[in-house]
PDB file of N, CA and C in Angstrom:
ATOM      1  N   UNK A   1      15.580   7.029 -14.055  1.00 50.00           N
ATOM      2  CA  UNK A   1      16.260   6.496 -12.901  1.00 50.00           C
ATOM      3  C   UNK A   1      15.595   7.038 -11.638  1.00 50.00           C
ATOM      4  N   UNK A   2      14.647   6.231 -10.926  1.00 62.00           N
ATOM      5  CA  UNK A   2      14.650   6.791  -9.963  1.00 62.00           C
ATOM      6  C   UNK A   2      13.014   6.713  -9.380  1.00 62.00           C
ATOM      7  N   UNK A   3      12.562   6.641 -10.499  1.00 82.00           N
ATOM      8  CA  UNK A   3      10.977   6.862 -10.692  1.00 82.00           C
ATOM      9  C   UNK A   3      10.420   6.264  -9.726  1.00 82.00           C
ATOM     10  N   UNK A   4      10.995   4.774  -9.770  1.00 86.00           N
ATOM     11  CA  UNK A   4      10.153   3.886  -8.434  1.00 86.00           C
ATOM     12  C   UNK A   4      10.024   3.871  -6.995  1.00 86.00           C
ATOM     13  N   UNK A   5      10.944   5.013  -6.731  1.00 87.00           N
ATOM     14  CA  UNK A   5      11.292   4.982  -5.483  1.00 87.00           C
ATOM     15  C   UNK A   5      10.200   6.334  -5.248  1.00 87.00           C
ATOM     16  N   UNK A   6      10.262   7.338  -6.245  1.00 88.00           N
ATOM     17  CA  UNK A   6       9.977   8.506  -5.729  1.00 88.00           C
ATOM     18  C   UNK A   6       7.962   7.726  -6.248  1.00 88.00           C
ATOM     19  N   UNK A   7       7.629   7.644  -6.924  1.00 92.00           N
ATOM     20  CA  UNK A   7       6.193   7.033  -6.659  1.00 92.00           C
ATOM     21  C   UNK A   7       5.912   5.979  -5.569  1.00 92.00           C
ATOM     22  N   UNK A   8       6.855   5.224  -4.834  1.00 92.00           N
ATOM     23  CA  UNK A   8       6.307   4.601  -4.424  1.00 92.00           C
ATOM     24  C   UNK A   8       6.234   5.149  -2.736  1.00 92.00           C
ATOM     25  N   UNK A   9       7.378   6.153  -2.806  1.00 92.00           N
ATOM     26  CA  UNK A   9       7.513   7.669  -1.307  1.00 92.00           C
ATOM     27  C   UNK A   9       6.192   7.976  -1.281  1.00 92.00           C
ATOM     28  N   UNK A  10       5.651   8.988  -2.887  1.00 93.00           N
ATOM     29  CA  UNK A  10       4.848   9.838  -2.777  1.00 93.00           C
ATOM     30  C   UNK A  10       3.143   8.355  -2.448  1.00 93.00           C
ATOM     31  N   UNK A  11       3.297   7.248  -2.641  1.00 95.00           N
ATOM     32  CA  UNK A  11       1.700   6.441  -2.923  1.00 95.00           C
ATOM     33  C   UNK A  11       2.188   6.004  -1.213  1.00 95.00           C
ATOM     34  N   UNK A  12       2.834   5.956  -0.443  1.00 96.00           N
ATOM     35  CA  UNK A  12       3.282   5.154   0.579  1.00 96.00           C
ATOM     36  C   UNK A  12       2.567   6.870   1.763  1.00 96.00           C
ATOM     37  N   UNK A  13       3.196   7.846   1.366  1.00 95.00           N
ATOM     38  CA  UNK A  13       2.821   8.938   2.021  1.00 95.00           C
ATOM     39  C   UNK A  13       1.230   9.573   2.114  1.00 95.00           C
ATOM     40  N   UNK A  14       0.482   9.330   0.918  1.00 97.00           N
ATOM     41  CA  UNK A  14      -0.613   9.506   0.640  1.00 97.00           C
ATOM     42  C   UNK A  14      -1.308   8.491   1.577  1.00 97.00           C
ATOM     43  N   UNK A  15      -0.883   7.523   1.663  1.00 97.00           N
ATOM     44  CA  UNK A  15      -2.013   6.485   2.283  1.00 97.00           C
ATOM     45  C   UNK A  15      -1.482   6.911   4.131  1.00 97.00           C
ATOM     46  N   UNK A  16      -0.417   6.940   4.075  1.00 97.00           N
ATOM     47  CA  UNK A  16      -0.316   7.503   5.544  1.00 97.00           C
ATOM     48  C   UNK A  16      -0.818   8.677   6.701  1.00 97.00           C
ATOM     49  N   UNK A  17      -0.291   9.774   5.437  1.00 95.00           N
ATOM     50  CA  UNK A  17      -0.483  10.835   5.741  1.00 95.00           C
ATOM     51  C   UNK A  17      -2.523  11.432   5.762  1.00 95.00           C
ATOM     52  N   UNK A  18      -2.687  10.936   4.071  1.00 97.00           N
ATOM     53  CA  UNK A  18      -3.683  11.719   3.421  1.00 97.00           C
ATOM     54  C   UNK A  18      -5.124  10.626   3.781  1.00 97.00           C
ATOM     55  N   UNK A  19      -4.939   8.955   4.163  1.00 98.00           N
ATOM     56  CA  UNK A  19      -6.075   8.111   4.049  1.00 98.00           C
ATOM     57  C   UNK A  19      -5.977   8.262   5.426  1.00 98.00           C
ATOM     58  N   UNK A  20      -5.263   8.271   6.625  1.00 98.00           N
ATOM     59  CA  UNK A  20      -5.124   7.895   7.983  1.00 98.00           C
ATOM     60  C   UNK A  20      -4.607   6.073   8.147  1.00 98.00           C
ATOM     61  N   UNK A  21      -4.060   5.747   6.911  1.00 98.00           N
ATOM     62  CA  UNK A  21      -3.848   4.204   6.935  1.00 98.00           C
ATOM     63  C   UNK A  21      -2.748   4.125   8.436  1.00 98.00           C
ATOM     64  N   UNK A  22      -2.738   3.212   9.118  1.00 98.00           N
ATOM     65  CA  UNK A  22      -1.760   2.694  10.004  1.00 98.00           C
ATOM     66  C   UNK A  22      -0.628   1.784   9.858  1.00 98.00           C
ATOM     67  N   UNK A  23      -0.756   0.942   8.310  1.00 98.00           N
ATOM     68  CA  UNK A  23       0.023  -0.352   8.265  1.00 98.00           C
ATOM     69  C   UNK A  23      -0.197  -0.362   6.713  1.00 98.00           C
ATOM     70  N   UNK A  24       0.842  -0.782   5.780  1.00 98.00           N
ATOM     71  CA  UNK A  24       0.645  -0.634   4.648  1.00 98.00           C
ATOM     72  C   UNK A  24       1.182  -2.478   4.183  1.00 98.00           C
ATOM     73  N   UNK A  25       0.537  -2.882   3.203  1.00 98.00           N
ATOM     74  CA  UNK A  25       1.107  -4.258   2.845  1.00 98.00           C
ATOM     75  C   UNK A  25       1.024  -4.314   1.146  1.00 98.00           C
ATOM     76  N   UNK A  26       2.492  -4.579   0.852  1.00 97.00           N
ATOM     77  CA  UNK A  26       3.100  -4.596  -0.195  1.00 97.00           C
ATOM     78  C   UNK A  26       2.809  -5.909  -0.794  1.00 97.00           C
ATOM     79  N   UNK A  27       2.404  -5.848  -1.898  1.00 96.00           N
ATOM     80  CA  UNK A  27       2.544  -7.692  -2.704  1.00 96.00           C
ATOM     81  C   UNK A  27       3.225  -7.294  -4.165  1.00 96.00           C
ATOM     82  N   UNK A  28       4.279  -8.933  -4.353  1.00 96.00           N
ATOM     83  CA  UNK A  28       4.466  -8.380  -6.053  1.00 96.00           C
ATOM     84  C   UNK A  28       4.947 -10.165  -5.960  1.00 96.00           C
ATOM     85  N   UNK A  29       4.974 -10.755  -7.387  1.00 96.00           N
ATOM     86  CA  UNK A  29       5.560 -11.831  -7.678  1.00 96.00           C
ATOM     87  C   UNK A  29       6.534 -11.929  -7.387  1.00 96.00           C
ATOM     88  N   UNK A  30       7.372 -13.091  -6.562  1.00 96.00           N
ATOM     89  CA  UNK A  30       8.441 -13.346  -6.622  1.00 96.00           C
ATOM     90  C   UNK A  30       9.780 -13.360  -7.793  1.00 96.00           C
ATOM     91  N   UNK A  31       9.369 -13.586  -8.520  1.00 96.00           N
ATOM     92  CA  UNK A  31      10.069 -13.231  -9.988  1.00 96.00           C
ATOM     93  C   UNK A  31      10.012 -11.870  -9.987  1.00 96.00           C
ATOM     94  N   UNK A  32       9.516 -10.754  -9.795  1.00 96.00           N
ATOM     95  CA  UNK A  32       9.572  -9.603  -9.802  1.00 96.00           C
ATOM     96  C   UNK A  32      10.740  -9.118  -9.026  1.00 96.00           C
ATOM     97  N   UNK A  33      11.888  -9.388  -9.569  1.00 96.00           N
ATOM     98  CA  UNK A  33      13.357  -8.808  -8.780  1.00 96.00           C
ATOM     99  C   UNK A  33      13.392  -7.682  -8.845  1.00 96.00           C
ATOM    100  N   UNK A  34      12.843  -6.436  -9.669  1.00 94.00           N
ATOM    101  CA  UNK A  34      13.294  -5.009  -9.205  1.00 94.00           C
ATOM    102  C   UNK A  34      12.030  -4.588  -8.298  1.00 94.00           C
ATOM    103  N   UNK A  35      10.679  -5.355  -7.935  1.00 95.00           N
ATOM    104  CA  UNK A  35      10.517  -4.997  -6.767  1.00 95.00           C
ATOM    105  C   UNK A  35      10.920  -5.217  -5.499  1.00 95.00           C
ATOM    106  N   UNK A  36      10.642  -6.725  -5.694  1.00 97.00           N
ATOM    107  CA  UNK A  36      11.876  -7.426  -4.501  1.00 97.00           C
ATOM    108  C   UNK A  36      12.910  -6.777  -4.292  1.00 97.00           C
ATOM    109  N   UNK A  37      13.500  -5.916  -4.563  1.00 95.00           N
ATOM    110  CA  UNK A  37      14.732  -5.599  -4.637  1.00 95.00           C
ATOM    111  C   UNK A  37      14.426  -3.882  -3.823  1.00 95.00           C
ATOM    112  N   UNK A  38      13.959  -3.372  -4.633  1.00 93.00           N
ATOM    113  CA  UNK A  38      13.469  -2.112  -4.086  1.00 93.00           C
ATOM    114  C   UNK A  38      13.268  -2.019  -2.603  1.00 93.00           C
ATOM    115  N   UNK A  39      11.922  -3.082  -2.075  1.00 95.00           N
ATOM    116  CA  UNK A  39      11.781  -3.717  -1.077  1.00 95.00           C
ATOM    117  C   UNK A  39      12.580  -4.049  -0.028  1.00 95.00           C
ATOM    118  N   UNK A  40      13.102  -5.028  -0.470  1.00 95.00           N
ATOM    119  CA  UNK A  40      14.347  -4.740   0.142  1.00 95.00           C
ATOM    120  C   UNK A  40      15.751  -4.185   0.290  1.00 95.00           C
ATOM    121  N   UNK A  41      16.198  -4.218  -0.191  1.00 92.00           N
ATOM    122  CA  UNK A  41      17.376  -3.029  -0.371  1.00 92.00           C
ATOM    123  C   UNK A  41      17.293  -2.103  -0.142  1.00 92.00           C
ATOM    124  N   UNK A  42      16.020  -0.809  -0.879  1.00 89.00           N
ATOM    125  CA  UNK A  42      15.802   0.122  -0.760  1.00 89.00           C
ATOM    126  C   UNK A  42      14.986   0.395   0.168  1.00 89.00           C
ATOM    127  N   UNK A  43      14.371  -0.285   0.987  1.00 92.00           N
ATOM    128  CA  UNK A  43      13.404   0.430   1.691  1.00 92.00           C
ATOM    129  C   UNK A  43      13.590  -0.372   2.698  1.00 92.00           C
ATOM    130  N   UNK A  44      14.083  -1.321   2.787  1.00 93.00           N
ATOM    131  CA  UNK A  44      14.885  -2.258   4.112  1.00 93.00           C
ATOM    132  C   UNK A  44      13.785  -3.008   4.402  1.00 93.00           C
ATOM    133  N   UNK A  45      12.655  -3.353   3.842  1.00 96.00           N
ATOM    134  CA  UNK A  45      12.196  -4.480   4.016  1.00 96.00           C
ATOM    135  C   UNK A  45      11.864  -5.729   4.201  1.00 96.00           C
ATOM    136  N   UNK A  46      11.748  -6.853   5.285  1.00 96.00           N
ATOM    137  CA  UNK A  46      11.360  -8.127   4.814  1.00 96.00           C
ATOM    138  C   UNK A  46      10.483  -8.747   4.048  1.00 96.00           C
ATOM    139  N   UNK A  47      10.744  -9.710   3.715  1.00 97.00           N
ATOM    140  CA  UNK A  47       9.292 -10.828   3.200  1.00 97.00           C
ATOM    141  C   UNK A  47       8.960 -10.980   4.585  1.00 97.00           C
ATOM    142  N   UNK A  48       7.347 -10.624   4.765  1.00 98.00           N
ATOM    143  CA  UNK A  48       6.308 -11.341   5.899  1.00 98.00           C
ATOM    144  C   UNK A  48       5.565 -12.615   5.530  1.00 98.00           C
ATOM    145  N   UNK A  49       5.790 -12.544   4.109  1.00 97.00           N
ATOM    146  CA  UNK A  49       4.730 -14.263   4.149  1.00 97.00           C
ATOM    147  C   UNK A  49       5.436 -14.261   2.619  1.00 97.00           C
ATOM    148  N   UNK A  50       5.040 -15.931   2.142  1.00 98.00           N
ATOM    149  CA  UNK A  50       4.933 -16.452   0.875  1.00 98.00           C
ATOM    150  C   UNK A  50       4.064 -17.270   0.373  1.00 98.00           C
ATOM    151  N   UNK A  51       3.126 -16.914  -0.570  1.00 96.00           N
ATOM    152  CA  UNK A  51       1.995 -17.675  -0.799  1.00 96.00           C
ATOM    153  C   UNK A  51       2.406 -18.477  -2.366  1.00 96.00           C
ATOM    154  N   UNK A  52       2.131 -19.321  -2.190  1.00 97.00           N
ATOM    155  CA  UNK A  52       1.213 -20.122  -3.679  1.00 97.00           C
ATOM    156  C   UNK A  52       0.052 -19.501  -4.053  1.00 97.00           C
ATOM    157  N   UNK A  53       0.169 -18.894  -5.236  1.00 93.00           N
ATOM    158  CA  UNK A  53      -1.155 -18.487  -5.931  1.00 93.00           C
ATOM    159  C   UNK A  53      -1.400 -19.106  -6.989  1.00 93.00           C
ATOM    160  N   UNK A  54      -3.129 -19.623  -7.730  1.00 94.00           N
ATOM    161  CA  UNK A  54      -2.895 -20.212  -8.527  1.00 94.00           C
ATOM    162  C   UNK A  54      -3.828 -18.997  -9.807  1.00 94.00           C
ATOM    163  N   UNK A  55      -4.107 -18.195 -10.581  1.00 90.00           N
ATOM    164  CA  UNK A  55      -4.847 -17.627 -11.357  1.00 90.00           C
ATOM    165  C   UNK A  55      -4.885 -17.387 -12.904  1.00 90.00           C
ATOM    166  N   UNK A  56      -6.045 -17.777 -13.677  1.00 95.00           N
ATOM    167  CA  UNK A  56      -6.368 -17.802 -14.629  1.00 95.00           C
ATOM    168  C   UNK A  56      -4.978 -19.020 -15.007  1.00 95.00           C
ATOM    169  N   UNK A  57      -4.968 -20.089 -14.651  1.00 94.00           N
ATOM    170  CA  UNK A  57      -4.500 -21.420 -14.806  1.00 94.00           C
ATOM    171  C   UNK A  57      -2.604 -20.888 -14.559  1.00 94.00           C
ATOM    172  N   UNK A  58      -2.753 -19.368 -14.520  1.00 93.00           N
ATOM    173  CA  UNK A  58      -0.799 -19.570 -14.096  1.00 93.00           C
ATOM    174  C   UNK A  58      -0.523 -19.186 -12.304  1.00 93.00           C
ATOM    175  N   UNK A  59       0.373 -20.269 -12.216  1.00 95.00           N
ATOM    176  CA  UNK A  59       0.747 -20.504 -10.993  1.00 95.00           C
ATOM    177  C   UNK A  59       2.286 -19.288 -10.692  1.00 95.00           C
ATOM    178  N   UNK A  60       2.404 -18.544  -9.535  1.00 94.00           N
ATOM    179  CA  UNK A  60       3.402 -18.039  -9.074  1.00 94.00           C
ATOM    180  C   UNK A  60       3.212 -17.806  -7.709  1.00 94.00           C
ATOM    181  N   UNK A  61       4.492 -17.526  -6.796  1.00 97.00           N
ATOM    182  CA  UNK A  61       4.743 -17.299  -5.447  1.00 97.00           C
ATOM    183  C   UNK A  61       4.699 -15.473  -5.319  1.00 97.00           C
ATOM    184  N   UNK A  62       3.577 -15.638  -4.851  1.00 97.00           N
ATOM    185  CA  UNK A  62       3.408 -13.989  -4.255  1.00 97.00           C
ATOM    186  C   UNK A  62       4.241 -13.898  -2.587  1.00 97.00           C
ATOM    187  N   UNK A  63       4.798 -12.604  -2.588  1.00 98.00           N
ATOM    188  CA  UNK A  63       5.754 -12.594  -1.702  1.00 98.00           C
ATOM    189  C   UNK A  63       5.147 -10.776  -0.999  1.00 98.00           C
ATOM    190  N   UNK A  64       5.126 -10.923   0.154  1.00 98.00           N
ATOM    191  CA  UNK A  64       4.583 -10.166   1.142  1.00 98.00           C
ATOM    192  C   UNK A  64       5.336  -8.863   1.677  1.00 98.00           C
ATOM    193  N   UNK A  65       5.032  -7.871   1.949  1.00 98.00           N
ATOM    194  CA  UNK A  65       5.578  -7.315   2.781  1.00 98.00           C
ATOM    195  C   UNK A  65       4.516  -6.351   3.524  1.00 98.00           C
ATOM    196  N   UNK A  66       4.657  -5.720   4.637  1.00 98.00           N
ATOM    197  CA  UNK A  66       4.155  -4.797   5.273  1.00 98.00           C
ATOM    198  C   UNK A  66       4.753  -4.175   6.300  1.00 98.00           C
ATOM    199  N   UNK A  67       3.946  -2.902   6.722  1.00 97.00           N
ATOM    200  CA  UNK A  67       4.830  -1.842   7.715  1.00 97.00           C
ATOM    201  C   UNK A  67       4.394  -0.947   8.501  1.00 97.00           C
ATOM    202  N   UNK A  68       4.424  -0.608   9.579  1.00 97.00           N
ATOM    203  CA  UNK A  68       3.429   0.378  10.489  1.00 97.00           C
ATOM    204  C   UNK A  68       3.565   1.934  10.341  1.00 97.00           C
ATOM    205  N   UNK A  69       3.174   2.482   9.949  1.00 97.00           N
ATOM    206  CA  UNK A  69       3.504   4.232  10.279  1.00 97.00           C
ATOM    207  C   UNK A  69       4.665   4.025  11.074  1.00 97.00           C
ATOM    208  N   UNK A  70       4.321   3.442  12.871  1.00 97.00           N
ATOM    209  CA  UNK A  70       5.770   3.617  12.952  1.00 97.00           C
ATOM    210  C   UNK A  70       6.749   3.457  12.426  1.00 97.00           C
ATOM    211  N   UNK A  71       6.798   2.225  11.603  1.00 96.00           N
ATOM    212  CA  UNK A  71       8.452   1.405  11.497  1.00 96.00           C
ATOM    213  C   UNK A  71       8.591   2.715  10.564  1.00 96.00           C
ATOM    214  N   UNK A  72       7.683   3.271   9.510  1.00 96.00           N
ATOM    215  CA  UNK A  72       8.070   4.038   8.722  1.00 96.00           C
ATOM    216  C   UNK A  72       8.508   5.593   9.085  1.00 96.00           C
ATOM    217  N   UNK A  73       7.806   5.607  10.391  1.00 95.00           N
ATOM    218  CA  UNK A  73       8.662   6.547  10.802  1.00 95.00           C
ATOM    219  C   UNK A  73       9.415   6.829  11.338  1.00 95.00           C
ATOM    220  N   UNK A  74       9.870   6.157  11.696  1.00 94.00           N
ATOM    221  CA  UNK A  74      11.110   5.545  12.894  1.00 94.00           C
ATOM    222  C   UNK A  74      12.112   5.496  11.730  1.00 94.00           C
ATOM    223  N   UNK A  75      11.876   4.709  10.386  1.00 92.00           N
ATOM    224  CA  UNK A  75      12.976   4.304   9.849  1.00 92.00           C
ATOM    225  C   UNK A  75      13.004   4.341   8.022  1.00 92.00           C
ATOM    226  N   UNK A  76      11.842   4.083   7.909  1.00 94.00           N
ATOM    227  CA  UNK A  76      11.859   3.757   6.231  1.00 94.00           C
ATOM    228  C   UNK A  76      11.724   5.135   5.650  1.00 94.00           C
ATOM    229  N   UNK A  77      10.856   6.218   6.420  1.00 94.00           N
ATOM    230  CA  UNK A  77      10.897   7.431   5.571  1.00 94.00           C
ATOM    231  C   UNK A  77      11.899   8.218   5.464  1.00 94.00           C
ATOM    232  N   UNK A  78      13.208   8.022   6.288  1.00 93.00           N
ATOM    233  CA  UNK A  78      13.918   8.635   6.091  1.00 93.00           C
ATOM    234  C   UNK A  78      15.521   8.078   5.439  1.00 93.00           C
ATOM    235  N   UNK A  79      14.963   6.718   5.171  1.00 92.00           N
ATOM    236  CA  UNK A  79      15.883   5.805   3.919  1.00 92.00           C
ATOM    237  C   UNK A  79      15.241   6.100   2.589  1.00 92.00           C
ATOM    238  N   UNK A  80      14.055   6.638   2.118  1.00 92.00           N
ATOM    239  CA  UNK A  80      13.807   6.477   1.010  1.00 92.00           C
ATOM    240  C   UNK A  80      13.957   8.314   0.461  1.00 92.00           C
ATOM    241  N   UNK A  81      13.912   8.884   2.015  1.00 91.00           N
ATOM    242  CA  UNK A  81      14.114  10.554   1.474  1.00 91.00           C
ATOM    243  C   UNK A  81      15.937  10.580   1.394  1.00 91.00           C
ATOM    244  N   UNK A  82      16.530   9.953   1.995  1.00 91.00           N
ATOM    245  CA  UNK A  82      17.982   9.965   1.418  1.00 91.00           C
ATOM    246  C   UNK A  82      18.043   9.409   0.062  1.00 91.00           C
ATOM    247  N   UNK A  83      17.325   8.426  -0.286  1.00 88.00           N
ATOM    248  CA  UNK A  83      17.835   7.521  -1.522  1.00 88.00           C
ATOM    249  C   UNK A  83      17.067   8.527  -2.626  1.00 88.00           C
ATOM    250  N   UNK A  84      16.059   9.239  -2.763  1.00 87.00           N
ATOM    251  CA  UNK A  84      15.626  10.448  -3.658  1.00 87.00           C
ATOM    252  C   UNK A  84      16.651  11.475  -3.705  1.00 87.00           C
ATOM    253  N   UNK A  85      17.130  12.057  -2.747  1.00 88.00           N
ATOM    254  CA  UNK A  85      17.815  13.168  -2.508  1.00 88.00           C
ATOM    255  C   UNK A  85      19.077  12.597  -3.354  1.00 88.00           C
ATOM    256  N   UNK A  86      19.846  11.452  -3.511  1.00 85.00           N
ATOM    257  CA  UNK A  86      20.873  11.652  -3.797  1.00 85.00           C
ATOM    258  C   UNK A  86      20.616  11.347  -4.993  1.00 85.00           C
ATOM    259  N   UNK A  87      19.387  10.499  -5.573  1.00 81.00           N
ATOM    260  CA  UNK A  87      18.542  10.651  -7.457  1.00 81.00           C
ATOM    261  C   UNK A  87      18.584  11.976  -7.787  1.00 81.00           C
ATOM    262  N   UNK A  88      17.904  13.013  -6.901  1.00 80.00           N
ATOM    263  CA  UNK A  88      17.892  14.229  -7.757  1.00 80.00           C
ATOM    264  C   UNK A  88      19.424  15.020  -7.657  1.00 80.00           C
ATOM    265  N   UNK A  89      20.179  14.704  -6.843  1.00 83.00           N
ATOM    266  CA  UNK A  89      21.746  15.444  -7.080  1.00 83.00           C
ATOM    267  C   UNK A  89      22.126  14.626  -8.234  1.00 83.00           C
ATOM    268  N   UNK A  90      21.969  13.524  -8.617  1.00 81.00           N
ATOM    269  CA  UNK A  90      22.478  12.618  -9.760  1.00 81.00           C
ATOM    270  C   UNK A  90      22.276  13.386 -10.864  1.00 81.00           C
ATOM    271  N   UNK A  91      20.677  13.621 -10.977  1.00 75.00           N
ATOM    272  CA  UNK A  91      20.278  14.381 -12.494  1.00 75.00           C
ATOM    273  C   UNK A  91      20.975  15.700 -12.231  1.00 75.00           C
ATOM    274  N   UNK A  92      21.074  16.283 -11.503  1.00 76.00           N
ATOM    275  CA  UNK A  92      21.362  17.753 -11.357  1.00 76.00           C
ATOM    276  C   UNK A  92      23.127  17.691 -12.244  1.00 76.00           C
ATOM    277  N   UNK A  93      23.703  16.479 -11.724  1.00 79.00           N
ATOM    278  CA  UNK A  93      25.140  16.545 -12.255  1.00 79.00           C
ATOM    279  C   UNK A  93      25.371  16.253 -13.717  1.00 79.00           C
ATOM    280  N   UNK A  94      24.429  15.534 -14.445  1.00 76.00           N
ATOM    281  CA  UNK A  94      23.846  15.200 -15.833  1.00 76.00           C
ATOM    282  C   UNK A  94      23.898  16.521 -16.441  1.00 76.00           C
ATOM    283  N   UNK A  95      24.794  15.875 -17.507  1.00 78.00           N
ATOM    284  CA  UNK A  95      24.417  17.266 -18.799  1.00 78.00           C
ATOM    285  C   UNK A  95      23.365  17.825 -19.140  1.00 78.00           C
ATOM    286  N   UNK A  96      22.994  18.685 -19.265  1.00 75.00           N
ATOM    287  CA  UNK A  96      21.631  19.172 -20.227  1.00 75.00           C
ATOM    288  C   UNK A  96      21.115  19.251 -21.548  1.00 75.00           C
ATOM    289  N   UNK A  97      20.744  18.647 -22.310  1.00 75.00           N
ATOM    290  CA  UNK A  97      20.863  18.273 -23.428  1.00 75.00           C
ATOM    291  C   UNK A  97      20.626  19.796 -24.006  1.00 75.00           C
ATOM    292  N   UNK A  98      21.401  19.794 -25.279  1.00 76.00           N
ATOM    293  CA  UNK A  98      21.516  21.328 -26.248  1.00 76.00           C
ATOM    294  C   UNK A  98      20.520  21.437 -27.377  1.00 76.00           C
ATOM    295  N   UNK A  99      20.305  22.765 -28.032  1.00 76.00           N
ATOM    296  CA  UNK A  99      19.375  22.696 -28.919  1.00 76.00           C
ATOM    297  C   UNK A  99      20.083  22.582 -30.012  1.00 76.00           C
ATOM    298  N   UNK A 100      20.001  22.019 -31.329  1.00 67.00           N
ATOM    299  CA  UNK A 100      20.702  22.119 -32.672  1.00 67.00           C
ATOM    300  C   UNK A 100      19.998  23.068 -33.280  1.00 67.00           C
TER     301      UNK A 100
END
């Protein structure tokens, strides 16, 4: 639980922090609802564009997003460090599994 958010903090921070990137742009299939979703919901994102793609004869709608250092710092890095923080109090409240 949780995994996608905290890889996609730590690959979103690396390119910010560690490449000097300025603007980051997200792609995933439209059918892809737990990114879409992540995306938005979790990280408060829009769709910026929607393409028709056609490859290796299968057709799907690639769906866009992108974001500036600022917006992310102004706003997204500190929605996705709340939404971790309250993943790792989650596991913390989780039993610990016993030895037999």
């Amino acid at each position: 639980m949780g995994y996608a958010t905290e890889a996609l903090y730590t690959s979103i921070v690396f390119g910010f922090e560690r490449l000097g990137l300025t603007k980051i742009i997200m792609q995933t299939d439209e059918k892809n609802e737990a990114m879409r979703e992540w995306c938005e919901k979790t990280a408060g994102l829009k769709v910026a564009w929607k393409n028709d793609v056609q490859i290796n004869g299968y057709e799907y709608t690639q769906c866009g997003y992108t974001f500036t250092i600022d917006e992310w710092n102004r706003a997204i890095k500190q929605k996705l460090e709340m939404k971790m923080n309250n993943i790792i109090a989650s596991r913390a409240r989780q039993p610990k599994p016993t030895n037999i």
